mmCIF file of C-alpha atoms in Angstrom:
data_model
loop_
_atom_site.group_PDB
_atom_site.id
_atom_site.type_symbol
_atom_site.label_atom_id
_atom_site.label_comp_id
_atom_site.label_asym_id
_atom_site.label_seq_id
_atom_site.Cartn_x
_atom_site.Cartn_y
_atom_site.Cartn_z
ATOM 1 C CA MET J 31 85.428 127.442 74.790
ATOM 2 C CA ARG J 32 85.218 124.224 76.772
ATOM 3 C CA LYS J 33 86.757 122.379 79.652
ATOM 4 C CA LEU J 34 89.874 120.366 78.932
ATOM 5 C CA LYS J 35 89.315 116.618 78.976
ATOM 6 C CA MET J 36 91.579 114.583 81.254
ATOM 7 C CA GLY J 37 92.343 110.891 80.943
ATOM 8 C CA MET J 38 93.798 109.217 84.028
ATOM 9 C CA ILE J 39 96.195 106.292 84.261
ATOM 10 C CA GLY J 40 96.189 104.699 87.720
ATOM 11 C CA GLY J 41 94.421 106.245 90.687
ATOM 12 C CA GLY J 42 91.758 103.572 91.129
ATOM 13 C CA LYS J 43 89.813 102.668 94.256
ATOM 14 C CA ASN J 44 91.638 103.396 97.523
ATOM 15 C CA ALA J 45 94.568 105.086 95.746
ATOM 16 C CA PHE J 46 95.551 108.200 97.712
ATOM 17 C CA ILE J 47 97.267 110.318 95.080
ATOM 18 C CA GLY J 48 94.750 109.649 92.293
ATOM 19 C CA ALA J 49 91.981 111.244 94.338
ATOM 20 C CA VAL J 50 94.231 114.220 95.095
ATOM 21 C CA HIS J 51 94.883 114.731 91.371
ATOM 22 C CA ARG J 52 91.169 114.598 90.557
ATOM 23 C CA ILE J 53 90.274 117.106 93.278
ATOM 24 C CA ALA J 54 93.096 119.440 92.230
ATOM 25 C CA ALA J 55 92.169 119.253 88.543
ATOM 26 C CA ASN J 56 88.548 120.081 89.361
ATOM 27 C CA ILE J 57 89.009 123.075 91.677
ATOM 28 C CA ASP J 58 89.150 125.822 89.032
ATOM 29 C CA GLY J 59 86.530 124.391 86.671
ATOM 30 C CA LEU J 60 88.959 124.236 83.754
ATOM 31 C CA ILE J 61 89.252 120.439 83.545
ATOM 32 C CA GLU J 62 86.878 117.477 83.584
ATOM 33 C CA LEU J 63 87.615 113.780 84.057
ATOM 34 C CA HIS J 64 86.869 112.291 80.643
ATOM 35 C CA CYS J 65 88.154 108.719 80.803
ATOM 36 C CA GLY J 66 90.553 106.469 82.620
ATOM 37 C CA ALA J 67 92.530 103.261 82.864
ATOM 38 C CA PHE J 68 92.487 103.252 86.638
ATOM 39 C CA SER J 69 94.131 99.893 87.257
ATOM 40 C CA SER J 70 96.132 97.194 85.485
ATOM 41 C CA ASN J 71 93.218 94.963 86.515
ATOM 42 C CA PRO J 72 90.468 95.648 83.901
ATOM 43 C CA GLU J 73 87.658 94.778 86.309
ATOM 44 C CA LEU J 74 88.985 97.113 88.983
ATOM 45 C CA SER J 75 89.477 99.829 86.369
ATOM 46 C CA MET J 76 85.831 99.509 85.297
ATOM 47 C CA GLU J 77 84.649 99.497 88.895
ATOM 48 C CA SER J 78 86.753 102.545 89.751
ATOM 49 C CA GLY J 79 85.597 104.486 86.691
ATOM 50 C CA GLN J 80 81.935 103.817 87.316
ATOM 51 C CA ALA J 81 82.353 104.892 90.940
ATOM 52 C CA LEU J 82 83.492 108.217 89.437
ATOM 53 C CA PHE J 83 80.328 108.331 87.271
ATOM 54 C CA LEU J 84 82.099 107.712 83.989
ATOM 55 C CA PRO J 85 80.216 105.824 81.265
ATOM 56 C CA LYS J 86 81.367 102.260 80.655
ATOM 57 C CA ASN J 87 82.923 103.093 77.281
ATOM 58 C CA LYS J 88 85.227 105.601 79.014
ATOM 59 C CA CYS J 89 86.536 103.058 81.548
ATOM 60 C CA TYR J 90 89.402 101.310 79.812
ATOM 61 C CA GLY J 91 91.061 98.019 80.689
ATOM 62 C CA SER J 92 94.578 99.271 79.966
ATOM 63 C CA TYR J 93 96.357 102.527 79.238
ATOM 64 C CA GLU J 94 97.265 101.215 75.771
ATOM 65 C CA GLU J 95 93.593 100.735 74.974
ATOM 66 C CA MET J 96 92.718 104.173 76.305
ATOM 67 C CA ILE J 97 95.414 106.031 74.374
ATOM 68 C CA THR J 98 94.846 104.268 71.039
ATOM 69 C CA THR J 99 91.042 104.507 71.268
ATOM 70 C CA GLU J 100 90.975 108.167 72.308
ATOM 71 C CA ALA J 101 93.469 109.083 69.572
ATOM 72 C CA GLN J 102 91.002 107.869 66.937
ATOM 73 C CA LEU J 103 88.248 110.240 68.081
ATOM 74 C CA PRO J 104 87.703 113.765 66.676
ATOM 75 C CA PRO J 105 89.706 116.436 68.524
ATOM 76 C CA ASN J 106 86.702 117.840 70.412
ATOM 77 C CA GLU J 107 85.603 114.379 71.569
ATOM 78 C CA ARG J 108 88.840 112.857 72.813
ATOM 79 C CA MET J 109 90.932 113.545 75.889
ATOM 80 C CA ASP J 110 93.281 116.526 75.725
ATOM 81 C CA PHE J 111 95.885 115.210 78.135
ATOM 82 C CA VAL J 112 96.793 112.232 80.300
ATOM 83 C CA SER J 113 97.389 112.342 84.049
ATOM 84 C CA ILE J 114 99.668 109.488 85.168
ATOM 85 C CA VAL J 115 99.365 108.696 88.886
ATOM 86 C CA THR J 116 100.983 105.254 89.057
ATOM 87 C CA PRO J 117 104.028 104.120 91.084
ATOM 88 C CA ASN J 118 107.405 105.193 89.686
ATOM 89 C CA HIS J 119 108.073 102.096 87.574
ATOM 90 C CA ALA J 120 104.871 102.681 85.589
ATOM 91 C CA HIS J 121 105.555 106.305 84.575
ATOM 92 C CA PHE J 122 107.828 106.048 81.570
ATOM 93 C CA ALA J 123 105.984 103.729 79.156
ATOM 94 C CA PRO J 124 102.539 105.403 79.340
ATOM 95 C CA ALA J 125 104.082 108.891 79.213
ATOM 96 C CA MET J 126 106.069 108.040 76.090
ATOM 97 C CA MET J 127 103.039 106.452 74.443
ATOM 98 C CA ALA J 128 100.784 109.395 75.278
ATOM 99 C CA LEU J 129 103.268 111.834 73.744
ATOM 100 C CA ASP J 130 103.671 109.615 70.674
ATOM 101 C CA TYR J 131 99.909 109.770 70.136
ATOM 102 C CA GLY J 132 99.778 113.550 70.531
ATOM 103 C CA PHE J 133 98.578 113.910 74.124
ATOM 104 C CA HIS J 134 99.996 116.300 76.712
ATOM 105 C CA VAL J 135 101.013 114.732 80.042
ATOM 106 C CA VAL J 136 100.738 115.424 83.766
ATOM 107 C CA LEU J 137 103.067 113.114 85.667
ATOM 108 C CA ASP J 138 103.765 112.371 89.313
ATOM 109 C CA LYS J 139 107.321 112.717 90.620
ATOM 110 C CA PRO J 140 109.909 111.331 90.500
ATOM 111 C CA MET J 141 109.440 111.416 86.754
ATOM 112 C CA THR J 142 110.789 107.975 85.841
ATOM 113 C CA LEU J 143 112.568 104.954 87.283
ATOM 114 C CA THR J 144 116.011 105.949 85.943
ATOM 115 C CA LEU J 145 117.873 109.017 84.695
ATOM 116 C CA GLU J 146 118.225 107.433 81.258
ATOM 117 C CA GLU J 147 114.432 107.100 80.993
ATOM 118 C CA ALA J 148 114.088 110.747 82.057
ATOM 119 C CA LYS J 149 116.440 111.865 79.294
ATOM 120 C CA GLN J 150 114.491 109.863 76.716
ATOM 121 C CA LEU J 151 111.242 111.407 77.929
ATOM 122 C CA ALA J 152 112.744 114.898 77.717
ATOM 123 C CA GLN J 153 113.823 114.211 74.154
ATOM 124 C CA LYS J 154 110.311 113.021 73.281
ATOM 125 C CA VAL J 155 108.777 116.194 74.742
ATOM 126 C CA LYS J 156 111.196 118.261 72.663
ATOM 127 C CA GLU J 157 110.406 116.306 69.486
ATOM 128 C CA THR J 158 106.625 116.535 69.903
ATOM 129 C CA GLY J 159 106.410 120.098 71.218
ATOM 130 C CA LEU J 160 103.841 118.918 73.761
ATOM 131 C CA GLN J 161 103.582 119.993 77.393
ATOM 132 C CA LEU J 162 104.565 117.871 80.395
ATOM 133 C CA CYS J 163 103.746 119.011 83.922
ATOM 134 C CA LEU J 164 105.536 117.310 86.817
ATOM 135 C CA THR J 165 103.631 117.512 90.087
ATOM 136 C CA HIS J 166 106.157 118.967 92.516
ATOM 137 C CA THR J 167 103.264 120.149 94.657
ATOM 138 C CA TYR J 168 105.117 122.417 97.053
ATOM 139 C CA SER J 169 106.135 124.843 94.311
ATOM 140 C CA GLY J 170 102.413 125.634 93.950
ATOM 141 C CA TYR J 171 101.990 127.405 97.297
ATOM 142 C CA PRO J 172 101.460 131.197 97.068
ATOM 143 C CA MET J 173 104.057 131.958 99.752
ATOM 144 C CA VAL J 174 106.622 129.768 98.000
ATOM 145 C CA LYS J 175 106.035 131.868 94.905
ATOM 146 C CA GLN J 176 106.320 135.019 97.028
ATOM 147 C CA ALA J 177 109.696 133.806 98.286
ATOM 148 C CA LYS J 178 110.844 133.009 94.756
ATOM 149 C CA SER J 179 109.812 136.439 93.449
ATOM 150 C CA MET J 180 111.558 138.289 96.298
ATOM 151 C CA ILE J 181 114.811 136.453 95.588
ATOM 152 C CA ALA J 182 114.445 137.001 91.840
ATOM 153 C CA ASP J 183 113.988 140.731 92.560
ATOM 154 C CA ASN J 184 117.288 140.647 94.524
ATOM 155 C CA GLN J 185 115.607 141.789 97.743
ATOM 156 C CA LEU J 186 117.849 139.474 99.780
ATOM 157 C CA GLY J 187 120.976 140.174 97.743
ATOM 158 C CA ALA J 188 123.243 137.356 96.613
ATOM 159 C CA ILE J 189 122.130 134.037 98.094
ATOM 160 C CA ARG J 190 124.687 132.497 100.452
ATOM 161 C CA LYS J 191 123.056 129.548 102.231
ATOM 162 C CA ILE J 192 120.036 127.258 101.800
ATOM 163 C CA MET J 193 118.748 124.890 104.488
ATOM 164 C CA VAL J 194 115.904 122.532 103.568
ATOM 165 C CA GLU J 195 114.515 119.593 105.500
ATOM 166 C CA TYR J 196 111.681 117.143 104.999
ATOM 167 C CA PRO J 197 111.165 114.870 108.019
ATOM 168 C CA GLN J 198 108.378 112.281 108.106
ATOM 169 C CA GLY J 199 107.827 109.515 110.637
ATOM 170 C CA TRP J 200 105.412 107.150 108.937
ATOM 171 C CA LEU J 201 108.068 104.559 108.008
ATOM 172 C CA SER J 202 109.626 104.371 111.470
ATOM 173 C CA THR J 203 108.563 100.711 111.587
ATOM 174 C CA SER J 204 108.332 97.975 108.937
ATOM 175 C CA PHE J 205 105.019 99.383 107.737
ATOM 176 C CA GLU J 206 105.540 97.825 104.310
ATOM 177 C CA LYS J 207 105.194 94.357 105.837
ATOM 178 C CA GLU J 208 101.819 95.146 107.387
ATOM 179 C CA GLY J 209 99.832 95.261 104.164
ATOM 180 C CA ASN J 210 100.131 99.008 103.497
ATOM 181 C CA LYS J 211 100.308 99.408 99.712
ATOM 182 C CA GLN J 212 101.801 102.909 99.832
ATOM 183 C CA ALA J 213 104.662 101.713 102.003
ATOM 184 C CA ALA J 214 105.098 98.482 100.053
ATOM 185 C CA TRP J 215 105.791 99.987 96.643
ATOM 186 C CA ARG J 216 107.865 102.862 98.012
ATOM 187 C CA THR J 217 110.276 100.404 99.650
ATOM 188 C CA ASP J 218 110.420 98.028 96.674
ATOM 189 C CA PRO J 219 113.376 98.711 94.321
ATOM 190 C CA SER J 220 111.503 97.202 91.357
ATOM 191 C CA LYS J 221 108.741 99.813 91.747
ATOM 192 C CA SER J 222 110.458 102.762 93.417
ATOM 193 C CA GLY J 223 113.909 102.628 91.795
ATOM 194 C CA ILE J 224 117.298 102.866 93.468
ATOM 195 C CA SER J 225 116.120 105.178 96.260
ATOM 196 C CA GLY J 226 113.327 105.203 98.804
ATOM 197 C CA CYS J 227 113.308 108.282 101.025
ATOM 198 C CA MET J 228 115.475 110.463 98.785
ATOM 199 C CA GLY J 229 113.463 109.531 95.710
ATOM 200 C CA ASP J 230 110.131 110.083 97.453
ATOM 201 C CA ILE J 231 110.656 113.243 99.500
ATOM 202 C CA GLY J 232 114.305 114.218 99.027
ATOM 203 C CA THR J 233 113.451 115.179 95.445
ATOM 204 C CA HIS J 234 110.748 117.524 96.759
ATOM 205 C CA ALA J 235 113.258 119.227 99.050
ATOM 206 C CA ALA J 236 115.854 119.569 96.279
ATOM 207 C CA HIS J 237 113.305 120.937 93.812
ATOM 208 C CA LEU J 238 112.019 123.456 96.354
ATOM 209 C CA ALA J 239 115.557 124.685 97.069
ATOM 210 C CA GLU J 240 116.254 125.213 93.368
ATOM 211 C CA TYR J 241 112.796 126.647 92.594
ATOM 212 C CA ILE J 242 112.814 129.294 95.324
ATOM 213 C CA SER J 243 116.466 130.298 94.970
ATOM 214 C CA GLY J 244 116.690 130.147 91.177
ATOM 215 C CA LEU J 245 120.014 128.327 91.664
ATOM 216 C CA LYS J 246 121.167 124.871 90.569
ATOM 217 C CA ILE J 247 122.925 122.216 92.646
ATOM 218 C CA THR J 248 126.423 121.586 91.281
ATOM 219 C CA GLN J 249 128.045 119.410 93.950
ATOM 220 C CA LEU J 250 126.923 117.251 96.840
ATOM 221 C CA CYS J 251 128.215 115.113 99.673
ATOM 222 C CA ALA J 252 125.682 112.569 100.915
ATOM 223 C CA ASP J 253 125.230 110.394 103.992
ATOM 224 C CA ILE J 254 122.465 107.926 103.045
ATOM 225 C CA ASN J 255 121.020 105.508 105.615
ATOM 226 C CA THR J 256 118.665 102.547 105.894
ATOM 227 C CA VAL J 257 117.640 102.587 109.529
ATOM 228 C CA VAL J 258 114.800 100.059 109.773
ATOM 229 C CA ALA J 259 116.172 96.514 109.730
ATOM 230 C CA ASN J 260 115.790 94.510 106.502
ATOM 231 C CA ARG J 261 114.422 97.471 104.541
ATOM 232 C CA ARG J 262 115.691 97.375 100.961
ATOM 233 C CA LEU J 263 115.945 101.114 100.275
ATOM 234 C CA ASP J 264 117.104 104.221 102.121
ATOM 235 C CA ASP J 265 114.772 105.748 104.682
ATOM 236 C CA ASP J 266 116.975 108.614 105.898
ATOM 237 C CA GLY J 267 119.692 110.939 104.602
ATOM 238 C CA ASN J 268 121.777 114.066 105.150
ATOM 239 C CA VAL J 269 123.333 115.982 102.261
ATOM 240 C CA LEU J 270 125.746 118.893 101.948
ATOM 241 C CA LEU J 271 125.137 120.963 98.810
ATOM 242 C CA LYS J 272 126.943 123.532 96.682
ATOM 243 C CA PHE J 273 125.114 125.748 94.198
ATOM 244 C CA ASP J 274 126.116 127.367 90.940
ATOM 245 C CA ASN J 275 126.609 130.838 92.459
ATOM 246 C CA GLY J 276 128.949 129.530 95.184
ATOM 247 C CA ALA J 277 126.258 129.256 97.879
ATOM 248 C CA ASN J 278 126.269 126.224 100.138
ATOM 249 C CA GLY J 279 123.397 124.270 101.603
ATOM 250 C CA ILE J 280 122.114 121.423 103.740
ATOM 251 C CA LEU J 281 119.339 119.002 102.791
ATOM 252 C CA VAL J 282 117.865 116.532 105.279
ATOM 253 C CA ALA J 283 115.167 114.007 104.388
ATOM 254 C CA SER J 284 113.936 111.265 106.674
ATOM 255 C CA GLN J 285 110.958 108.936 106.894
ATOM 256 C CA ILE J 286 111.990 107.516 110.265
ATOM 257 C CA ALA J 287 111.702 110.803 112.212
ATOM 258 C CA ALA J 288 109.155 109.411 114.682
ATOM 259 C CA GLY J 289 106.270 111.773 115.386
ATOM 260 C CA GLU J 290 106.754 113.970 112.309
ATOM 261 C CA GLU J 291 104.016 114.322 109.684
ATOM 262 C CA ASN J 292 104.966 116.262 106.535
ATOM 263 C CA SER J 293 107.233 118.835 108.119
ATOM 264 C CA LEU J 294 108.891 120.313 105.039
ATOM 265 C CA LYS J 295 110.783 123.526 105.891
ATOM 266 C CA ILE J 296 113.155 125.781 103.971
ATOM 267 C CA LYS J 297 115.376 128.700 104.967
ATOM 268 C CA VAL J 298 117.250 130.809 102.430
ATOM 269 C CA TYR J 299 119.841 133.410 103.451
ATOM 270 C CA GLY J 300 121.270 136.219 101.337
ATOM 271 C CA GLU J 301 123.554 139.205 101.937
ATOM 272 C CA LYS J 302 120.722 141.441 103.179
ATOM 273 C CA GLY J 303 118.441 138.984 104.933
ATOM 274 C CA GLY J 304 116.768 135.601 104.896
ATOM 275 C CA LEU J 305 113.385 133.964 104.577
ATOM 276 C CA GLU J 306 111.706 130.952 106.110
ATOM 277 C CA TRP J 307 108.692 128.853 105.018
ATOM 278 C CA HIS J 308 107.055 125.821 106.656
ATOM 279 C CA GLN J 309 104.749 123.548 104.645
ATOM 280 C CA MET J 310 102.573 122.840 107.678
ATOM 281 C CA GLU J 311 102.004 126.605 108.118
ATOM 282 C CA PRO J 312 101.872 127.360 104.396
ATOM 283 C CA ASN J 313 100.103 130.737 104.426
ATOM 284 C CA THR J 314 102.996 132.410 106.276
ATOM 285 C CA LEU J 315 106.387 133.526 104.972
ATOM 286 C CA ILE J 316 108.861 134.922 107.509
ATOM 287 C CA VAL J 317 111.335 137.453 106.131
ATOM 288 C CA LYS J 318 114.315 138.373 108.319
ATOM 289 C CA TRP J 319 116.435 141.454 107.662
ATOM 290 C CA LEU J 320 120.057 142.122 108.562
ATOM 291 C CA ASP J 321 119.351 145.640 109.832
ATOM 292 C CA ALA J 322 115.582 145.776 110.433
ATOM 293 C CA PRO J 323 112.857 143.864 112.288
ATOM 294 C CA ALA J 324 111.558 140.630 110.779
ATOM 295 C CA GLN J 325 108.382 140.731 108.675
ATOM 296 C CA ILE J 326 105.538 138.244 108.357
ATOM 297 C CA TYR J 327 103.970 137.932 104.918
ATOM 298 C CA ARG J 328 100.558 136.303 104.642
ATOM 299 C CA THR J 329 98.755 134.789 101.672
ATOM 300 C CA GLY J 330 96.023 136.873 100.038
ATOM 301 C CA ASN J 331 97.133 140.358 101.062
ATOM 302 C CA GLY J 332 97.603 143.235 98.650
ATOM 303 C CA TYR J 333 101.325 143.548 99.293
ATOM 304 C CA VAL J 334 102.281 140.143 97.842
ATOM 305 C CA SER J 335 103.867 139.774 94.410
ATOM 306 C CA SER J 336 101.799 139.362 91.252
ATOM 307 C CA ILE J 337 102.843 135.703 90.864
ATOM 308 C CA ALA J 338 101.740 134.931 94.448
ATOM 309 C CA ALA J 339 98.440 136.725 93.856
ATOM 310 C CA PHE J 340 97.908 134.829 90.586
ATOM 311 C CA ASN J 341 98.053 131.579 92.552
ATOM 312 C CA THR J 342 95.697 132.690 95.345
ATOM 313 C CA ARG J 343 91.928 132.160 95.215
ATOM 314 C CA ILE J 344 90.475 133.522 98.439
ATOM 315 C CA PRO J 345 90.920 136.541 100.750
ATOM 316 C CA SER J 346 93.569 136.635 103.448
ATOM 317 C CA GLY J 347 92.811 134.727 106.618
ATOM 318 C CA HIS J 348 91.146 131.848 104.752
ATOM 319 C CA PRO J 349 93.780 129.087 104.673
ATOM 320 C CA GLU J 350 94.905 127.675 101.350
ATOM 321 C CA GLY J 351 96.766 124.399 101.625
ATOM 322 C CA TYR J 352 97.996 121.265 99.896
ATOM 323 C CA LEU J 353 95.018 120.703 97.601
ATOM 324 C CA GLU J 354 95.023 124.324 96.435
ATOM 325 C CA ALA J 355 98.785 124.231 95.820
ATOM 326 C CA PHE J 356 98.320 121.040 93.819
ATOM 327 C CA ALA J 357 95.468 122.726 91.936
ATOM 328 C CA ASN J 358 97.751 125.636 90.999
ATOM 329 C CA LEU J 359 99.888 123.249 88.964
ATOM 330 C CA TYR J 360 96.821 121.965 87.140
ATOM 331 C CA LYS J 361 95.420 125.479 86.664
ATOM 332 C CA ASN J 362 98.604 126.875 85.162
ATOM 333 C CA PHE J 363 99.034 123.787 82.977
ATOM 334 C CA ALA J 364 95.408 124.033 81.786
ATOM 335 C CA LEU J 365 95.696 127.761 81.040
ATOM 336 C CA THR J 366 98.841 127.055 79.015
ATOM 337 C CA LEU J 367 97.038 124.383 76.968
ATOM 338 C CA GLN J 368 94.007 126.632 76.454
ATOM 339 C CA ALA J 369 96.205 129.487 75.249
ATOM 340 C CA GLN J 370 97.884 127.163 72.771
ATOM 341 C CA LEU J 371 94.530 125.819 71.543
ATOM 342 C CA GLU J 372 93.461 129.415 70.893
ATOM 343 C CA GLY J 373 96.708 130.201 69.059
ATOM 344 C CA LYS J 374 97.920 132.533 71.812
ATOM 345 C CA GLU J 375 101.235 132.763 73.609
ATOM 346 C CA PRO J 376 101.004 131.550 77.233
ATOM 347 C CA THR J 377 102.010 134.149 79.828
ATOM 348 C CA ALA J 378 104.849 133.662 82.302
ATOM 349 C CA GLU J 379 102.241 133.073 85.034
ATOM 350 C CA MET J 380 100.626 130.286 82.999
ATOM 351 C CA LEU J 381 103.968 128.610 82.327
ATOM 352 C CA ASP J 382 104.831 128.547 86.027
ATOM 353 C CA PHE J 383 104.680 124.789 86.621
ATOM 354 C CA PRO J 384 107.415 122.122 86.897
ATOM 355 C CA THR J 385 108.349 120.617 83.528
ATOM 356 C CA VAL J 386 110.279 117.731 82.057
ATOM 357 C CA SER J 387 113.523 119.623 82.753
ATOM 358 C CA ASP J 388 112.727 119.539 86.470
ATOM 359 C CA GLY J 389 112.043 115.829 86.085
ATOM 360 C CA VAL J 390 115.478 115.196 84.575
ATOM 361 C CA ARG J 391 117.141 117.138 87.394
ATOM 362 C CA GLY J 392 115.102 115.161 89.924
ATOM 363 C CA MET J 393 116.282 111.831 88.531
ATOM 364 C CA ALA J 394 119.841 113.151 88.364
ATOM 365 C CA PHE J 395 119.523 114.166 92.018
ATOM 366 C CA ILE J 396 118.485 110.620 92.964
ATOM 367 C CA GLU J 397 121.285 108.927 91.061
ATOM 368 C CA ASN J 398 123.928 111.406 92.232
ATOM 369 C CA ILE J 399 122.789 111.237 95.826
ATOM 370 C CA ILE J 400 122.903 107.431 95.950
ATOM 371 C CA ALA J 401 126.288 107.370 94.195
ATOM 372 C CA SER J 402 127.656 109.913 96.672
ATOM 373 C CA GLY J 403 126.245 107.959 99.598
ATOM 374 C CA ARG J 404 128.081 104.855 98.418
ATOM 375 C CA SER J 405 131.324 106.704 97.689
ATOM 376 C CA THR J 406 134.212 107.409 100.048
ATOM 377 C CA GLN J 407 134.877 110.677 98.207
ATOM 378 C CA LYS J 408 133.834 113.775 100.141
ATOM 379 C CA TRP J 409 132.414 115.855 97.283
ATOM 380 C CA THR J 410 131.027 114.619 93.960
ATOM 381 C CA GLU J 411 129.981 116.587 90.897
ATOM 382 C CA PHE J 412 126.257 116.776 90.147
ATOM 383 C CA LYS J 413 126.112 114.984 86.790
ATOM 384 C CA ILE J 414 123.216 114.800 84.339
#
């Protein structure tokens, strides 16, 4: 019985998402930061690691050095998994190497730079039998899980329509040219891939729609835009969707919606009623009925589903937000690894985190959405 040891790739000084990963991994006391290659600059990696109170011999100059060195240590002394928190272009190679050396992986989304890389990574996961968790954070919220369980229990009847939107405003100007690193790599095709906005936040919206509904996108019709002058990737888009049960949907993602923060919203409508969830009011789920008054579900109450309760830590009325949702992914991933280490079968609750399959669908979404946006054809098949 021990904490799982995490090695981190990326996430050095002043990196936003690396700090979020470390906080999330630490919340439930199941994981400890064991080592890291925090930057491609060895000096910055050492400086970042020591700022996190790691010993010098656990601050590596490169991810290759970290993976090969840790692999040579006895099982109880080496890292158990690798958390990769680099920009998109630096996901594939370290993830493949970690799996080759027998380490489980936590990976930021989108999973890779291309769909072909995603397929190769999925094949490697299958060959090794190791776990890969993809950090689609919003699927970790208790009320998102409540919504998913109500639909799975057929409380809304057959799903007919899904409306999901993710407006942000932070790229309403040429922020990438003002020295902001987060903006710079997200608008650089060599680091972000073929899509900007749709790759960054459109994938979150698409994953949330599929996760809550239990349906899969089968067709789409995309209007993809680059609004800010001289920007190299899309910063706005509108998409019509069709799902595998015949339902239709609308997905809107924009990073030039001036004044918006992270206003992710989803509405799902079935035969008997609908539900609505807002990321900026995450503890509330609104359920609307065809023939009865609307209901308001709140995190932490005794009436929520078992899967929502499993992902809740504190009593009702005490807000749980982004960091806790992120931590739910790490918790479920860690419990799955611990069960496997003990020779036990992980429960369905433990296995409730996005996997490599979600990553492949995410990359397929990006490539299909950009292809549709460039096409004159109204509807295009969702191809993987």
